[in-house]
Amino acid sequence: MSSKITSGKRFEGKVVLVTASTQGIGFSIAERFGLEGASVVISSRKQKNVDEAVEKLKAKDIKVSGVVCHVSNAQQRKNLVETTVQKYGKIDVVVSNAAVNPSTDPTLETEESVLDKLWEINVKASILLLKAGEDAAPHMKKDSSVVLISSISGYHQHDSLAMYGVSKTALFGLTKVLAAEMAPDTRVNCVAPGYVPTHFTGYITGDQTLRKAIEDRTLLNRLGTTDDMASAVAFLASDDASYITGETLVVAGGMPSRL
């Protein structure tokens, strides 16, 4: 689904970096910022995916650059930030969207290597991307913004998303800590998407029985869209949310969401 936004330039002159942004929610986030005037830097693990996404965004007259970056790779993280700064001179918004769910095993049956990967990609990579003195944070000045992408499963873990959900719960706390440490110049907030049909969630949303059960749990009786998530992220990063920091915005159609 393409973005509904065709006008409005809240991010004119801004530079926005989005990780894991060549498809799904990440792509829609990048597209939304670009349509609102930002210069967008997208990234993902594969050059082919980066190139294809860049072409799609350029076709919509979006100012975009693409960089290959596996967020667990220190050199690639460093290159992502350095390339952005060399090209644009600054970073106004960072959206940390990369995540994995390598196992659907119950918690006590999850391999240690899987636990390590969940922590490394879903939590640690956001910290390292922003780590002062190393990567993005030194290039973020007054009125900059960070948005972490968590999940409704951070509040209520689905059976097949147990440890994934725990890693997403950790982002709620990380949001609070980073908001305090990066204040007052940088606001840090979090979006917790509900269930959105993407390649990442296909094994759940592609099952019609599961899909119907999820839809029935939402007040709006539907799954979310990638554009729904992009709208929320753009709001939190914009001046419209200039007095909001350290918060998690649940975008899940009214699905129960609090701890």
PDB file of C-alpha atoms in Angstrom:
ATOM      1  CA  MET A   1       0.000   0.000   0.000  1.00  0.00           C
ATOM      2  CA  SER A   2       1.418   3.402  -0.934  1.00  0.00           C
ATOM      3  CA  SER A   3       1.296   6.301   1.459  1.00  0.00           C
ATOM      4  CA  LYS A   4      -1.896   8.359   1.495  1.00  0.00           C
ATOM      5  CA  ILE A   5       0.045  11.554   2.174  1.00  0.00           C
ATOM      6  CA  THR A   6       0.610  13.687  -0.915  1.00  0.00           C
ATOM      7  CA  SER A   7       1.077  17.095   0.691  1.00  0.00           C
ATOM      8  CA  GLY A   8       2.443  18.565   3.904  1.00  0.00           C
ATOM      9  CA  LYS A   9       6.157  19.142   4.371  1.00  0.00           C
ATOM     10  CA  ARG A  10       6.857  18.850   8.090  1.00  0.00           C
ATOM     11  CA  PHE A  11      10.336  17.454   7.375  1.00  0.00           C
ATOM     12  CA  GLU A  12      11.565  19.813   4.672  1.00  0.00           C
ATOM     13  CA  GLY A  13      15.319  20.218   5.138  1.00  0.00           C
ATOM     14  CA  LYS A  14      15.512  17.316   7.608  1.00  0.00           C
ATOM     15  CA  VAL A  15      17.690  14.218   7.302  1.00  0.00           C
ATOM     16  CA  VAL A  16      16.081  10.944   8.377  1.00  0.00           C
ATOM     17  CA  LEU A  17      17.873   7.607   8.816  1.00  0.00           C
ATOM     18  CA  VAL A  18      15.716   4.469   8.930  1.00  0.00           C
ATOM     19  CA  THR A  19      17.121   0.989   9.547  1.00  0.00           C
ATOM     20  CA  ALA A  20      15.589  -2.137   7.967  1.00  0.00           C
ATOM     21  CA  SER A  21      13.690   0.056   5.536  1.00  0.00           C
ATOM     22  CA  THR A  22      13.553  -1.654   2.153  1.00  0.00           C
ATOM     23  CA  GLN A  23      10.202  -3.352   2.699  1.00  0.00           C
ATOM     24  CA  GLY A  24       7.253  -3.573   5.088  1.00  0.00           C
ATOM     25  CA  ILE A  25       6.853  -1.060   7.898  1.00  0.00           C
ATOM     26  CA  GLY A  26      10.359   0.347   7.488  1.00  0.00           C
ATOM     27  CA  PHE A  27       9.808   1.133   3.814  1.00  0.00           C
ATOM     28  CA  SER A  28       6.520   2.892   4.525  1.00  0.00           C
ATOM     29  CA  ILE A  29       8.199   4.933   7.260  1.00  0.00           C
ATOM     30  CA  ALA A  30      10.936   6.037   4.866  1.00  0.00           C
ATOM     31  CA  GLU A  31       8.360   6.804   2.194  1.00  0.00           C
ATOM     32  CA  ARG A  32       6.268   8.914   4.572  1.00  0.00           C
ATOM     33  CA  PHE A  33       9.241  11.030   5.686  1.00  0.00           C
ATOM     34  CA  GLY A  34      10.307  11.456   2.072  1.00  0.00           C
ATOM     35  CA  LEU A  35       6.858  12.565   0.921  1.00  0.00           C
ATOM     36  CA  GLU A  36       6.926  15.127   3.711  1.00  0.00           C
ATOM     37  CA  GLY A  37      10.128  16.624   2.371  1.00  0.00           C
ATOM     38  CA  ALA A  38      12.937  14.819   4.197  1.00  0.00           C
ATOM     39  CA  SER A  39      16.141  13.498   2.710  1.00  0.00           C
ATOM     40  CA  VAL A  40      15.903   9.825   3.634  1.00  0.00           C
ATOM     41  CA  VAL A  41      18.668   7.278   4.120  1.00  0.00           C
ATOM     42  CA  ILE A  42      17.404   3.711   3.934  1.00  0.00           C
ATOM     43  CA  SER A  43      19.236   0.501   4.728  1.00  0.00           C
ATOM     44  CA  SER A  44      18.983  -3.254   4.904  1.00  0.00           C
ATOM     45  CA  ARG A  45      21.277  -6.278   4.706  1.00  0.00           C
ATOM     46  CA  LYS A  46      21.191  -6.882   0.932  1.00  0.00           C
ATOM     47  CA  GLN A  47      22.398  -4.549  -1.808  1.00  0.00           C
ATOM     48  CA  LYS A  48      19.691  -5.764  -4.206  1.00  0.00           C
ATOM     49  CA  ASN A  49      16.934  -4.851  -1.739  1.00  0.00           C
ATOM     50  CA  VAL A  50      18.503  -1.446  -1.097  1.00  0.00           C
ATOM     51  CA  ASP A  51      18.790  -0.683  -4.812  1.00  0.00           C
ATOM     52  CA  GLU A  52      15.199  -1.706  -5.533  1.00  0.00           C
ATOM     53  CA  ALA A  53      13.807   0.334  -2.643  1.00  0.00           C
ATOM     54  CA  VAL A  54      15.818   3.406  -3.635  1.00  0.00           C
ATOM     55  CA  GLU A  55      14.387   3.232  -7.161  1.00  0.00           C
ATOM     56  CA  LYS A  56      10.824   2.930  -5.863  1.00  0.00           C
ATOM     57  CA  LEU A  57      11.259   5.986  -3.656  1.00  0.00           C
ATOM     58  CA  LYS A  58      13.006   8.025  -6.343  1.00  0.00           C
ATOM     59  CA  ALA A  59      10.071   7.294  -8.630  1.00  0.00           C
ATOM     60  CA  LYS A  60       7.970   9.298  -6.168  1.00  0.00           C
ATOM     61  CA  ASP A  61      10.405  12.226  -6.282  1.00  0.00           C
ATOM     62  CA  ILE A  62      11.738  11.417  -2.827  1.00  0.00           C
ATOM     63  CA  LYS A  63      15.281  12.478  -1.957  1.00  0.00           C
ATOM     64  CA  VAL A  64      16.798   9.145  -0.935  1.00  0.00           C
ATOM     65  CA  SER A  65      20.103   7.347  -0.479  1.00  0.00           C
ATOM     66  CA  GLY A  66      20.612   3.681   0.339  1.00  0.00           C
ATOM     67  CA  VAL A  67      23.321   1.926   2.323  1.00  0.00           C
ATOM     68  CA  VAL A  68      23.807  -1.772   3.032  1.00  0.00           C
ATOM     69  CA  CYS A  69      23.752  -2.273   6.784  1.00  0.00           C
ATOM     70  CA  HIS A  70      23.326  -5.308   8.980  1.00  0.00           C
ATOM     71  CA  VAL A  71      22.704  -3.547  12.284  1.00  0.00           C
ATOM     72  CA  SER A  72      24.685  -6.113  14.273  1.00  0.00           C
ATOM     73  CA  ASN A  73      27.808  -5.385  12.198  1.00  0.00           C
ATOM     74  CA  ALA A  74      29.835  -2.606  13.834  1.00  0.00           C
ATOM     75  CA  GLN A  75      31.612  -1.577  10.634  1.00  0.00           C
ATOM     76  CA  GLN A  76      28.391  -1.460   8.627  1.00  0.00           C
ATOM     77  CA  ARG A  77      26.680   0.579  11.360  1.00  0.00           C
ATOM     78  CA  LYS A  78      29.580   3.005  11.352  1.00  0.00           C
ATOM     79  CA  ASN A  79      29.487   3.231   7.558  1.00  0.00           C
ATOM     80  CA  LEU A  80      25.735   3.894   7.595  1.00  0.00           C
ATOM     81  CA  VAL A  81      26.134   6.869   9.916  1.00  0.00           C
ATOM     82  CA  GLU A  82      29.311   8.202   8.315  1.00  0.00           C
ATOM     83  CA  THR A  83      27.826   7.994   4.822  1.00  0.00           C
ATOM     84  CA  THR A  84      24.748   9.895   6.006  1.00  0.00           C
ATOM     85  CA  VAL A  85      26.786  12.625   7.687  1.00  0.00           C
ATOM     86  CA  GLN A  86      29.226  12.958   4.791  1.00  0.00           C
ATOM     87  CA  LYS A  87      26.355  13.393   2.333  1.00  0.00           C
ATOM     88  CA  TYR A  88      24.015  15.573   4.372  1.00  0.00           C
ATOM     89  CA  GLY A  89      26.099  16.991   7.224  1.00  0.00           C
ATOM     90  CA  LYS A  90      23.736  15.971  10.007  1.00  0.00           C
ATOM     91  CA  ILE A  91      21.067  13.545  11.214  1.00  0.00           C
ATOM     92  CA  ASP A  92      17.736  14.948  12.420  1.00  0.00           C
ATOM     93  CA  VAL A  93      15.771  11.730  12.932  1.00  0.00           C
ATOM     94  CA  VAL A  94      16.799   8.128  13.570  1.00  0.00           C
ATOM     95  CA  VAL A  95      14.173   5.393  13.299  1.00  0.00           C
ATOM     96  CA  SER A  96      15.428   2.060  14.653  1.00  0.00           C
ATOM     97  CA  ASN A  97      13.256  -0.545  12.976  1.00  0.00           C
ATOM     98  CA  ALA A  98      15.448  -3.646  12.566  1.00  0.00           C
ATOM     99  CA  ALA A  99      14.231  -6.802  14.308  1.00  0.00           C
ATOM    100  CA  VAL A 100      14.413 -10.580  14.068  1.00  0.00           C
ATOM    101  CA  ASN A 101      12.402 -13.487  15.378  1.00  0.00           C
ATOM    102  CA  PRO A 102      14.579 -16.533  14.666  1.00  0.00           C
ATOM    103  CA  SER A 103      12.607 -18.974  16.813  1.00  0.00           C
ATOM    104  CA  THR A 104       9.044 -19.781  17.820  1.00  0.00           C
ATOM    105  CA  ASP A 105      10.131 -22.070  20.667  1.00  0.00           C
ATOM    106  CA  PRO A 106       8.856 -21.646  24.230  1.00  0.00           C
ATOM    107  CA  THR A 107      11.171 -19.531  26.395  1.00  0.00           C
ATOM    108  CA  LEU A 108      12.864 -22.377  28.272  1.00  0.00           C
ATOM    109  CA  GLU A 109      13.404 -24.301  25.045  1.00  0.00           C
ATOM    110  CA  THR A 110      15.029 -21.387  23.195  1.00  0.00           C
ATOM    111  CA  GLU A 111      18.660 -21.945  22.276  1.00  0.00           C
ATOM    112  CA  GLU A 112      21.213 -19.621  23.843  1.00  0.00           C
ATOM    113  CA  SER A 113      22.413 -18.535  20.394  1.00  0.00           C
ATOM    114  CA  VAL A 114      18.850 -17.455  19.575  1.00  0.00           C
ATOM    115  CA  LEU A 115      18.582 -15.501  22.825  1.00  0.00           C
ATOM    116  CA  ASP A 116      21.832 -13.758  21.955  1.00  0.00           C
ATOM    117  CA  LYS A 117      20.591 -12.870  18.465  1.00  0.00           C
ATOM    118  CA  LEU A 118      17.305 -11.489  19.780  1.00  0.00           C
ATOM    119  CA  TRP A 119      19.154  -9.256  22.217  1.00  0.00           C
ATOM    120  CA  GLU A 120      21.789  -8.249  19.663  1.00  0.00           C
ATOM    121  CA  ILE A 121      19.402  -7.173  16.890  1.00  0.00           C
ATOM    122  CA  ASN A 122      16.225  -6.161  18.713  1.00  0.00           C
ATOM    123  CA  VAL A 123      17.770  -4.213  21.607  1.00  0.00           C
ATOM    124  CA  LYS A 124      21.548  -3.819  21.530  1.00  0.00           C
ATOM    125  CA  ALA A 125      21.734  -2.550  17.929  1.00  0.00           C
ATOM    126  CA  SER A 126      19.590   0.480  18.777  1.00  0.00           C
ATOM    127  CA  ILE A 127      21.917   1.380  21.621  1.00  0.00           C
ATOM    128  CA  LEU A 128      25.068   0.976  19.540  1.00  0.00           C
ATOM    129  CA  LEU A 129      23.636   2.982  16.651  1.00  0.00           C
ATOM    130  CA  LEU A 130      23.130   5.927  18.995  1.00  0.00           C
ATOM    131  CA  LYS A 131      26.092   5.362  21.296  1.00  0.00           C
ATOM    132  CA  ALA A 132      27.724   8.688  22.135  1.00  0.00           C
ATOM    133  CA  GLY A 133      31.235   9.064  20.761  1.00  0.00           C
ATOM    134  CA  GLU A 134      30.732   6.273  18.241  1.00  0.00           C
ATOM    135  CA  ASP A 135      27.841   6.629  15.887  1.00  0.00           C
ATOM    136  CA  ALA A 136      24.708   8.727  15.363  1.00  0.00           C
ATOM    137  CA  ALA A 137      24.260  10.646  18.627  1.00  0.00           C
ATOM    138  CA  PRO A 138      27.137  13.126  18.187  1.00  0.00           C
ATOM    139  CA  HIS A 139      25.592  14.234  14.875  1.00  0.00           C
ATOM    140  CA  MET A 140      22.116  14.829  16.333  1.00  0.00           C
ATOM    141  CA  LYS A 141      21.631  18.419  17.394  1.00  0.00           C
ATOM    142  CA  LYS A 142      18.861  20.455  19.020  1.00  0.00           C
ATOM    143  CA  ASP A 143      15.313  19.396  18.114  1.00  0.00           C
ATOM    144  CA  SER A 144      16.379  15.990  16.815  1.00  0.00           C
ATOM    145  CA  SER A 145      14.338  12.848  17.399  1.00  0.00           C
ATOM    146  CA  VAL A 146      14.699   9.101  17.833  1.00  0.00           C
ATOM    147  CA  VAL A 147      11.862   6.624  17.341  1.00  0.00           C
ATOM    148  CA  LEU A 148      12.289   2.984  18.361  1.00  0.00           C
ATOM    149  CA  ILE A 149       9.962   0.405  16.813  1.00  0.00           C
ATOM    150  CA  SER A 150       8.704  -2.081  19.382  1.00  0.00           C
ATOM    151  CA  SER A 151       5.572  -4.248  19.131  1.00  0.00           C
ATOM    152  CA  ILE A 152       2.223  -4.960  20.746  1.00  0.00           C
ATOM    153  CA  SER A 153       3.843  -8.275  21.684  1.00  0.00           C
ATOM    154  CA  GLY A 154       5.985  -6.307  24.112  1.00  0.00           C
ATOM    155  CA  TYR A 155       2.845  -6.017  26.229  1.00  0.00           C
ATOM    156  CA  HIS A 156       1.215  -9.364  25.492  1.00  0.00           C
ATOM    157  CA  GLN A 157       3.443 -12.126  24.150  1.00  0.00           C
ATOM    158  CA  HIS A 158       1.870 -14.369  21.524  1.00  0.00           C
ATOM    159  CA  ASP A 159       2.709 -18.055  22.058  1.00  0.00           C
ATOM    160  CA  SER A 160       5.042 -18.117  19.054  1.00  0.00           C
ATOM    161  CA  LEU A 161       6.573 -14.729  19.907  1.00  0.00           C
ATOM    162  CA  ALA A 162       7.607 -15.339  23.497  1.00  0.00           C
ATOM    163  CA  MET A 163      11.222 -14.163  23.617  1.00  0.00           C
ATOM    164  CA  TYR A 164      10.706 -11.801  20.688  1.00  0.00           C
ATOM    165  CA  GLY A 165       8.047 -10.154  22.826  1.00  0.00           C
ATOM    166  CA  VAL A 166      10.405  -9.937  25.794  1.00  0.00           C
ATOM    167  CA  SER A 167      13.006  -8.192  23.633  1.00  0.00           C
ATOM    168  CA  LYS A 168      10.334  -5.727  22.543  1.00  0.00           C
ATOM    169  CA  THR A 169       9.334  -5.122  26.161  1.00  0.00           C
ATOM    170  CA  ALA A 170      12.944  -4.097  26.774  1.00  0.00           C
ATOM    171  CA  LEU A 171      12.528  -1.280  24.234  1.00  0.00           C
ATOM    172  CA  PHE A 172       9.895   0.358  26.426  1.00  0.00           C
ATOM    173  CA  GLY A 173      12.483   0.710  29.179  1.00  0.00           C
ATOM    174  CA  LEU A 174      15.212   1.694  26.737  1.00  0.00           C
ATOM    175  CA  THR A 175      12.979   4.499  25.459  1.00  0.00           C
ATOM    176  CA  LYS A 176      12.677   5.928  28.969  1.00  0.00           C
ATOM    177  CA  VAL A 177      16.423   5.704  29.634  1.00  0.00           C
ATOM    178  CA  LEU A 178      17.478   7.234  26.312  1.00  0.00           C
ATOM    179  CA  ALA A 179      14.896  10.012  26.622  1.00  0.00           C
ATOM    180  CA  ALA A 180      16.460  11.016  29.935  1.00  0.00           C
ATOM    181  CA  GLU A 181      20.046  10.737  28.714  1.00  0.00           C
ATOM    182  CA  MET A 182      19.532  12.523  25.385  1.00  0.00           C
ATOM    183  CA  ALA A 183      17.354  15.353  26.729  1.00  0.00           C
ATOM    184  CA  PRO A 184      16.828  18.211  26.219  1.00  0.00           C
ATOM    185  CA  ASP A 185      18.090  18.361  22.617  1.00  0.00           C
ATOM    186  CA  THR A 186      16.864  14.971  21.390  1.00  0.00           C
ATOM    187  CA  ARG A 187      13.440  13.483  22.023  1.00  0.00           C
ATOM    188  CA  VAL A 188      13.177   9.682  22.180  1.00  0.00           C
ATOM    189  CA  ASN A 189       9.891   7.864  21.724  1.00  0.00           C
ATOM    190  CA  CYS A 190       8.638   4.428  20.756  1.00  0.00           C
ATOM    191  CA  VAL A 191       5.913   3.019  18.531  1.00  0.00           C
ATOM    192  CA  ALA A 192       4.389  -0.364  19.366  1.00  0.00           C
ATOM    193  CA  PRO A 193       2.665  -1.626  16.207  1.00  0.00           C
ATOM    194  CA  GLY A 194      -0.161  -4.083  16.324  1.00  0.00           C
ATOM    195  CA  TYR A 195      -0.372  -6.922  13.819  1.00  0.00           C
ATOM    196  CA  VAL A 196       0.421  -5.731  10.294  1.00  0.00           C
ATOM    197  CA  PRO A 197       0.472  -8.054   7.268  1.00  0.00           C
ATOM    198  CA  THR A 198       4.094  -8.031   6.083  1.00  0.00           C
ATOM    199  CA  HIS A 199       6.648 -10.646   5.086  1.00  0.00           C
ATOM    200  CA  PHE A 200       7.893 -10.598   8.692  1.00  0.00           C
ATOM    201  CA  THR A 201       4.469 -11.472  10.167  1.00  0.00           C
ATOM    202  CA  GLY A 202       3.230 -13.619   7.288  1.00  0.00           C
ATOM    203  CA  TYR A 203       3.254 -16.861   9.271  1.00  0.00           C
ATOM    204  CA  ILE A 204       0.697 -15.303  11.637  1.00  0.00           C
ATOM    205  CA  THR A 205      -1.331 -12.893   9.500  1.00  0.00           C
ATOM    206  CA  GLY A 206      -1.367 -15.342   6.588  1.00  0.00           C
ATOM    207  CA  ASP A 207      -3.227 -17.906   8.687  1.00  0.00           C
ATOM    208  CA  GLN A 208      -6.896 -17.008   8.237  1.00  0.00           C
ATOM    209  CA  THR A 209      -7.960 -18.477  11.578  1.00  0.00           C
ATOM    210  CA  LEU A 210      -5.260 -16.578  13.460  1.00  0.00           C
ATOM    211  CA  ARG A 211      -5.955 -13.434  11.467  1.00  0.00           C
ATOM    212  CA  LYS A 212      -9.654 -13.539  12.333  1.00  0.00           C
ATOM    213  CA  ALA A 213      -8.833 -14.067  16.017  1.00  0.00           C
ATOM    214  CA  ILE A 214      -6.516 -11.045  15.996  1.00  0.00           C
ATOM    215  CA  GLU A 215      -9.046  -8.876  14.175  1.00  0.00           C
ATOM    216  CA  ASP A 216     -11.683  -9.839  16.729  1.00  0.00           C
ATOM    217  CA  ARG A 217      -9.383  -8.638  19.540  1.00  0.00           C
ATOM    218  CA  THR A 218      -9.110  -5.153  18.071  1.00  0.00           C
ATOM    219  CA  LEU A 219     -11.773  -2.509  18.612  1.00  0.00           C
ATOM    220  CA  LEU A 220     -11.512  -1.509  14.954  1.00  0.00           C
ATOM    221  CA  ASN A 221     -11.931  -5.102  13.723  1.00  0.00           C
ATOM    222  CA  ARG A 222      -9.020  -5.000  11.296  1.00  0.00           C
ATOM    223  CA  LEU A 223      -5.284  -5.494  11.101  1.00  0.00           C
ATOM    224  CA  GLY A 224      -3.025  -2.483  10.842  1.00  0.00           C
ATOM    225  CA  THR A 225      -1.330  -1.246   7.686  1.00  0.00           C
ATOM    226  CA  THR A 226       2.243  -0.163   7.162  1.00  0.00           C
ATOM    227  CA  ASP A 227       0.913   3.335   6.501  1.00  0.00           C
ATOM    228  CA  ASP A 228      -0.776   3.352   9.921  1.00  0.00           C
ATOM    229  CA  MET A 229       2.610   2.763  11.511  1.00  0.00           C
ATOM    230  CA  ALA A 230       4.397   5.312   9.320  1.00  0.00           C
ATOM    231  CA  SER A 231       1.863   7.978  10.291  1.00  0.00           C
ATOM    232  CA  ALA A 232       2.507   7.382  13.990  1.00  0.00           C
ATOM    233  CA  VAL A 233       6.284   7.481  13.583  1.00  0.00           C
ATOM    234  CA  ALA A 234       6.132  10.690  11.544  1.00  0.00           C
ATOM    235  CA  PHE A 235       3.940  12.309  14.198  1.00  0.00           C
ATOM    236  CA  LEU A 236       6.328  11.447  17.033  1.00  0.00           C
ATOM    237  CA  ALA A 237       9.335  12.718  15.068  1.00  0.00           C
ATOM    238  CA  SER A 238       7.630  15.951  14.036  1.00  0.00           C
ATOM    239  CA  ASP A 239       7.259  19.291  15.765  1.00  0.00           C
ATOM    240  CA  ASP A 240       3.621  18.322  16.362  1.00  0.00           C
ATOM    241  CA  ALA A 241       5.003  16.099  19.136  1.00  0.00           C
ATOM    242  CA  SER A 242       7.566  18.626  20.399  1.00  0.00           C
ATOM    243  CA  TYR A 243       6.496  18.156  24.053  1.00  0.00           C
ATOM    244  CA  ILE A 244       6.449  14.353  23.951  1.00  0.00           C
ATOM    245  CA  THR A 245       9.470  12.272  24.950  1.00  0.00           C
ATOM    246  CA  GLY A 246      10.020   8.980  26.725  1.00  0.00           C
ATOM    247  CA  GLU A 247       6.634   7.655  25.620  1.00  0.00           C
ATOM    248  CA  THR A 248       5.380   4.581  23.792  1.00  0.00           C
ATOM    249  CA  LEU A 249       2.528   5.050  21.337  1.00  0.00           C
ATOM    250  CA  VAL A 250       0.546   1.860  20.773  1.00  0.00           C
ATOM    251  CA  VAL A 251      -0.858   1.645  17.243  1.00  0.00           C
ATOM    252  CA  ALA A 252      -2.907  -1.521  17.411  1.00  0.00           C
ATOM    253  CA  GLY A 253      -6.530  -0.708  16.665  1.00  0.00           C
ATOM    254  CA  GLY A 254      -7.531  -0.754  20.327  1.00  0.00           C
ATOM    255  CA  MET A 255      -6.021  -4.146  21.110  1.00  0.00           C
ATOM    256  CA  PRO A 256      -5.329  -4.475  24.874  1.00  0.00           C
ATOM    257  CA  SER A 257      -1.862  -3.088  25.414  1.00  0.00           C
ATOM    258  CA  ARG A 258      -0.753  -2.105  28.887  1.00  0.00           C
ATOM    259  CA  LEU A 259       1.374  -4.076  31.341  1.00  0.00           C
TER     260      LEU A 259
END
